PDB file of C-alpha atoms in Angstrom:
ATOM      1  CA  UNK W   1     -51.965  48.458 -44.357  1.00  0.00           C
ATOM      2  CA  UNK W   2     -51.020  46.896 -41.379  1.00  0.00           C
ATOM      3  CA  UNK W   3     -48.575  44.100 -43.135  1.00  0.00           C
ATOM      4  CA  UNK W   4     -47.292  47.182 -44.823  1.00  0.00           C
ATOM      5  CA  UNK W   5     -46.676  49.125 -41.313  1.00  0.00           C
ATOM      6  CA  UNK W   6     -44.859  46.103 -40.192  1.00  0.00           C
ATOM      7  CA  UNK W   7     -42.478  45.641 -42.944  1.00  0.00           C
ATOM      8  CA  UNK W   8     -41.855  49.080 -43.866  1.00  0.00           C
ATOM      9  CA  UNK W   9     -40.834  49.059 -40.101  1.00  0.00           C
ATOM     10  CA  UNK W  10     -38.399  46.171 -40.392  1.00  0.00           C
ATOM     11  CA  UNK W  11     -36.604  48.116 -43.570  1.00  0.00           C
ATOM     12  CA  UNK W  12     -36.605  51.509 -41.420  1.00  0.00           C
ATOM     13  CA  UNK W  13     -34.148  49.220 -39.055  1.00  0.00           C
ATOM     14  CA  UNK W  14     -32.390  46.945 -41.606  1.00  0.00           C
ATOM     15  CA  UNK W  15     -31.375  50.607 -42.698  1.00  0.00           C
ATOM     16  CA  UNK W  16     -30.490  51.566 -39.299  1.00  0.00           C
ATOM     17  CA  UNK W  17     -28.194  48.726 -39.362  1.00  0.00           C
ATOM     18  CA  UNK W  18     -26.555  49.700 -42.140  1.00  0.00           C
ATOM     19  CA  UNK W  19     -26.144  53.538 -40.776  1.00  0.00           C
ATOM     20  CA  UNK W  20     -24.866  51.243 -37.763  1.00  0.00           C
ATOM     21  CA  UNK W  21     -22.678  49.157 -40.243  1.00  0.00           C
ATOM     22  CA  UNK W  22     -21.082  52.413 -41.597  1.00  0.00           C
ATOM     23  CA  UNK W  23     -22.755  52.880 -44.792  1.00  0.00           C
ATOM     24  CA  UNK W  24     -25.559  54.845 -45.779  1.00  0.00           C
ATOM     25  CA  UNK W  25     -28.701  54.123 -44.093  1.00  0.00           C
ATOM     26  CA  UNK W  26     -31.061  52.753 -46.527  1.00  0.00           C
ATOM     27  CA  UNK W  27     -32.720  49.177 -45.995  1.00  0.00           C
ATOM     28  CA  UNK W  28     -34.996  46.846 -48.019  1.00  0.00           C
ATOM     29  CA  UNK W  29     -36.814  43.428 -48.082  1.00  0.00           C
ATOM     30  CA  UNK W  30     -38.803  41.111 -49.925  1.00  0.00           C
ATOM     31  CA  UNK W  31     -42.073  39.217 -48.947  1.00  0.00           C
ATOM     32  CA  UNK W  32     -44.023  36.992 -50.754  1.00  0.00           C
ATOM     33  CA  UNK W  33     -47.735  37.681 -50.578  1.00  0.00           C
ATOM     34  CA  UNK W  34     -48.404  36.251 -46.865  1.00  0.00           C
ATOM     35  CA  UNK W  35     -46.021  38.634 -45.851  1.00  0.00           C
ATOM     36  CA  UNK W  36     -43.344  36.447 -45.279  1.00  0.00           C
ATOM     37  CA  UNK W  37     -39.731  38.108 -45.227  1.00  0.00           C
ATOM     38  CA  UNK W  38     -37.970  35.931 -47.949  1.00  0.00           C
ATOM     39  CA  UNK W  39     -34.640  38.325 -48.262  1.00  0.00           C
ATOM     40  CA  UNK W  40     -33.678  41.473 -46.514  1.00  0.00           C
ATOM     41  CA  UNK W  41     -30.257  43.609 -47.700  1.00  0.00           C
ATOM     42  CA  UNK W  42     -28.898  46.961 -46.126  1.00  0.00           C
ATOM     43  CA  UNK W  43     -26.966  49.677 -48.086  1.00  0.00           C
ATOM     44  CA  UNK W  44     -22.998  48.702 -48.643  1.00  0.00           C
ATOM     45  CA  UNK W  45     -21.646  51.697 -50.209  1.00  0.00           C
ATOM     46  CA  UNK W  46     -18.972  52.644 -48.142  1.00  0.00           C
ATOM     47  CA  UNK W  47     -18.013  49.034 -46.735  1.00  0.00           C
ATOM     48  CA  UNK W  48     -17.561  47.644 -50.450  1.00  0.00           C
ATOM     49  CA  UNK W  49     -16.281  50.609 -52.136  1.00  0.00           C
ATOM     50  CA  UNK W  50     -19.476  50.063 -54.475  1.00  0.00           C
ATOM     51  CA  UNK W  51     -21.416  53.243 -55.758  1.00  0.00           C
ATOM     52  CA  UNK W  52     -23.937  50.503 -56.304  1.00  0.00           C
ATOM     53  CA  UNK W  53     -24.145  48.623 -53.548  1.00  0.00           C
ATOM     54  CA  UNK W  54     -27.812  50.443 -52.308  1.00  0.00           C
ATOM     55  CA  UNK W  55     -30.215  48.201 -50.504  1.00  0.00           C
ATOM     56  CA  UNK W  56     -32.348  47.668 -53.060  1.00  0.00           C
ATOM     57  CA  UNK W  57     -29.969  46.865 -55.969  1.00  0.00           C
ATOM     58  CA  UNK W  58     -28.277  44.543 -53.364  1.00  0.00           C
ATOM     59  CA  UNK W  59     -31.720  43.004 -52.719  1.00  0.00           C
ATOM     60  CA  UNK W  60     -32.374  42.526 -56.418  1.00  0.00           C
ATOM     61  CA  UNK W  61     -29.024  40.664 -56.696  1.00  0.00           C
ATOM     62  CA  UNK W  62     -29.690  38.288 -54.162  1.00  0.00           C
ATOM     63  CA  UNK W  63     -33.333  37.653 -55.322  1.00  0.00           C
ATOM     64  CA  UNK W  64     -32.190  37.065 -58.913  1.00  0.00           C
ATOM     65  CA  UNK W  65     -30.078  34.444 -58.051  1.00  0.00           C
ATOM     66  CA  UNK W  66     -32.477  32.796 -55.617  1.00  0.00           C
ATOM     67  CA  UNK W  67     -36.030  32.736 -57.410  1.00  0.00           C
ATOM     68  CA  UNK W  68     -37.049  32.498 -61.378  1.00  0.00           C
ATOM     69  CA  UNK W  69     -38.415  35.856 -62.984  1.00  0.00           C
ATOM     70  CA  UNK W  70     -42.061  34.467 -62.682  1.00  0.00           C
ATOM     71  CA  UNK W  71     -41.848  33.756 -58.795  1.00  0.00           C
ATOM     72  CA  UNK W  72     -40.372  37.721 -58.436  1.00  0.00           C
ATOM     73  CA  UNK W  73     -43.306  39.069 -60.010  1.00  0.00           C
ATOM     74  CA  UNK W  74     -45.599  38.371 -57.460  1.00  0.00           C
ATOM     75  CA  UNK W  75     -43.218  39.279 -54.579  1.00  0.00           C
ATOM     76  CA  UNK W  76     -43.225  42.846 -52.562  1.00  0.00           C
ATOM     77  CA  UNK W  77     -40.432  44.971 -52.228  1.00  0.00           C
ATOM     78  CA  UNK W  78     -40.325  46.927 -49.431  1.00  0.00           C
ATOM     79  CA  UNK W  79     -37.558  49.841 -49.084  1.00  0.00           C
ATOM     80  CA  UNK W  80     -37.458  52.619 -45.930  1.00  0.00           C
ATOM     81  CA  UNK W  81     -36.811  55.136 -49.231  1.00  0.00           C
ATOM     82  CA  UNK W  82     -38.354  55.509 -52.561  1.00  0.00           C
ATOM     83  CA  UNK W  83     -35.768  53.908 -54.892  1.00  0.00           C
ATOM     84  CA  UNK W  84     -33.592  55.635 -56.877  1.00  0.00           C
ATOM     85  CA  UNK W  85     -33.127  55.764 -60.845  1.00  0.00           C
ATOM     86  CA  UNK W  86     -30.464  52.712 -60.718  1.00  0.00           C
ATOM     87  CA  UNK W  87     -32.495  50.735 -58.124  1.00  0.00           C
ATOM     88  CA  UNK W  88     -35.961  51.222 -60.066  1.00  0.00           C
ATOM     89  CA  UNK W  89     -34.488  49.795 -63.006  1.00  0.00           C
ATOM     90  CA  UNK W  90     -33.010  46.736 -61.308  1.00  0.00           C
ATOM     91  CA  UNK W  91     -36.559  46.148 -59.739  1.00  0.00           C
ATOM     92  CA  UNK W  92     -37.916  46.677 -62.892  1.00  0.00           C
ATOM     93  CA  UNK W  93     -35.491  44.090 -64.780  1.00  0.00           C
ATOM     94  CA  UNK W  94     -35.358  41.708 -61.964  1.00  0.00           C
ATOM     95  CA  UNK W  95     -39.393  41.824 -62.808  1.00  0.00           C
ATOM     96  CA  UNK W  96     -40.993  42.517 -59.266  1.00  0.00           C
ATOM     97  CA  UNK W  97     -43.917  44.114 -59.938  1.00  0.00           C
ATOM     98  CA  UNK W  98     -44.873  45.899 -56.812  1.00  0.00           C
ATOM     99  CA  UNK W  99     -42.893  48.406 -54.475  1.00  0.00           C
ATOM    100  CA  UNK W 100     -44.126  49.778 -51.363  1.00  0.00           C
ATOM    101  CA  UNK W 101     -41.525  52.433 -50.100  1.00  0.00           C
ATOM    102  CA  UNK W 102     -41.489  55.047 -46.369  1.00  0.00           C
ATOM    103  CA  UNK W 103     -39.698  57.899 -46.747  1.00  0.00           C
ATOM    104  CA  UNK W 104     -40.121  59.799 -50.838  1.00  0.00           C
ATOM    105  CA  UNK W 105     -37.602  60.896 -52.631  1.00  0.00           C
ATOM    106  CA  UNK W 106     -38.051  64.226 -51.940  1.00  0.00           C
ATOM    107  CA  UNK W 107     -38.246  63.661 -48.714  1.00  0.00           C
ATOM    108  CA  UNK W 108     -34.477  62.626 -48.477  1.00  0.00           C
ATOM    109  CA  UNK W 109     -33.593  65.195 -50.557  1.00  0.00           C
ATOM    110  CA  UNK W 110     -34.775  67.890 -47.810  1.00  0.00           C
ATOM    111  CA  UNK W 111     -32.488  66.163 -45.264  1.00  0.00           C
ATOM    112  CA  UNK W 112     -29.759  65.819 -47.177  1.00  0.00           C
ATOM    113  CA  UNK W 113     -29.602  69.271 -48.919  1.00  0.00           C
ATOM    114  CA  UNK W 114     -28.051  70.063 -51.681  1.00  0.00           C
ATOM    115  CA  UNK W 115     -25.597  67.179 -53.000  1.00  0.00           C
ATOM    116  CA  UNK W 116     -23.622  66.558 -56.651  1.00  0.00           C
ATOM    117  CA  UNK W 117     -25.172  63.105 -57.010  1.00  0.00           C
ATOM    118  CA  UNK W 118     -29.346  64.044 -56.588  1.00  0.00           C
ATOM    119  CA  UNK W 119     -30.804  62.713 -59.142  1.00  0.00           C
ATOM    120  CA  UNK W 120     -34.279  63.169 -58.911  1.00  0.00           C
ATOM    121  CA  UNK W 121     -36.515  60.713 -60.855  1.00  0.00           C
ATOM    122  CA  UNK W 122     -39.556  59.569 -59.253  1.00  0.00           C
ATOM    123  CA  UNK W 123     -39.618  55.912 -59.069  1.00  0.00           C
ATOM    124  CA  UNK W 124     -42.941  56.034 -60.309  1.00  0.00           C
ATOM    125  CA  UNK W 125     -41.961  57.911 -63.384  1.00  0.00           C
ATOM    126  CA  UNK W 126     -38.597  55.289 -64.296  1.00  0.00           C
ATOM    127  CA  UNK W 127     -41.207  52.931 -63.988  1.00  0.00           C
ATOM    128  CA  UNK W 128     -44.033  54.250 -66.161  1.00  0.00           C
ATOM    129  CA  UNK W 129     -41.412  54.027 -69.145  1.00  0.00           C
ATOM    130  CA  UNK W 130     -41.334  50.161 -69.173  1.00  0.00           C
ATOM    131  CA  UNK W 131     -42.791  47.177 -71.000  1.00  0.00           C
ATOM    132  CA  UNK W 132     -44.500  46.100 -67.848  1.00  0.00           C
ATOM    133  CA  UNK W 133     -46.551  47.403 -64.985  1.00  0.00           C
ATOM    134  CA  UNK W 134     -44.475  47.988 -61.446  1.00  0.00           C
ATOM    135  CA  UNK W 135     -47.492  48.875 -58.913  1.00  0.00           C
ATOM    136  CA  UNK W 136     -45.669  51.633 -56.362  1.00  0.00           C
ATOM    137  CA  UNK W 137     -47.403  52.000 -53.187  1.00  0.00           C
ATOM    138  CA  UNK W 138     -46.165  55.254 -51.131  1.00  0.00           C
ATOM    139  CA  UNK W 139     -44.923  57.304 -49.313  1.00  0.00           C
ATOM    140  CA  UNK W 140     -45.821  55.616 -45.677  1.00  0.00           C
ATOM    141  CA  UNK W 141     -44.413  56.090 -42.197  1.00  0.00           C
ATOM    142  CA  UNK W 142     -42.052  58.975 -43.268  1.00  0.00           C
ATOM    143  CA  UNK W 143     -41.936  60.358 -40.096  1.00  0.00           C
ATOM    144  CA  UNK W 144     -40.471  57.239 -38.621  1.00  0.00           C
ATOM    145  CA  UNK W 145     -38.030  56.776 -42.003  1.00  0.00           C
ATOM    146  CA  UNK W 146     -36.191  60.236 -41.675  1.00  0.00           C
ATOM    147  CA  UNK W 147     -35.752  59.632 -38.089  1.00  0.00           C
ATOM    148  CA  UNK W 148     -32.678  57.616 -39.457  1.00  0.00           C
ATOM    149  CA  UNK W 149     -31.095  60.006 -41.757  1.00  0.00           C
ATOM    150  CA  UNK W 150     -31.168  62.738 -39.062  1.00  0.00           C
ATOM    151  CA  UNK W 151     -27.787  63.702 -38.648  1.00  0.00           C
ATOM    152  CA  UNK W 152     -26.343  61.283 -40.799  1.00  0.00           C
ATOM    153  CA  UNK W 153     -25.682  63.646 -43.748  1.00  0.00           C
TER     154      UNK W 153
END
């Protein structure tokens, strides 16, 4: 757990960066299985008027572009919150096969209270309706992962 710890902790302040930033704070990363960092992206909803821009669909782009299918699927994604619906499925067709995520779903949900765009699907369960296995590890650290949506919403 302790490469986990460490990268979970570097998306907990890529997503403090992009509270910092102005957009919502959300943050993820990809390692390769040493651990290395190979690509790190921050939430860009508000900066690029983009309803899609969320870390982890802007990590997927960027990954996509830079590595073949077959080198993603043995990559880590690591994300300071469970991914959404929209993100799961671009982790799922940009083919990385394991997620390890801080703060759940759920989790966010209870901070930001009661909002006309929850929509709450497990990653987990988007996942368990594909063609291939995703392996989610999580929740971890979600003390330290709220800590940066505290009065943010």
């Amino acid at each position: 757990m302790k490469v986990n710890e460490k990268l979970l902790r570097r998306a907990i302040e890529i997503a403090k960066n992009a509270r910092e930033h102005g957009n919502h704070p959300f943050g993820a990363l990809l390692a390769d299985a040493d651990g290395n960092i190979l690509l790190e992206a921050e939430n860009t909803v508000v900066t690029e008027n983009d309803c899609t821009g969320h870390a982890e669909s802007n990590l997927m782009r960027k990954a996509s572009k830079k590595y073949a299918p077959e080198e993603l699927q043995n990559f880590t994604l690591y994300t300071s919150t469970e991914p959404c619906a929209m993100c799961s499925g671009a982790i799922f067709w940009g083919d990385v096969r394991h997620v390890v995520y801080a703060l759940k779903e759920v989790g966010l949900y209870e901070i930001t209270g009661e909002t006309p765009y929850e929509l709450a699907l497990p990653c987990r369960e988007v996942f368990a309706r594909g063609t291939h296995p995703v392996e989610v590890e999580g929740p971890f650290l979600e003390e330290e992962a709220r800590q940066v949506h505290l009065g943010f919403w």
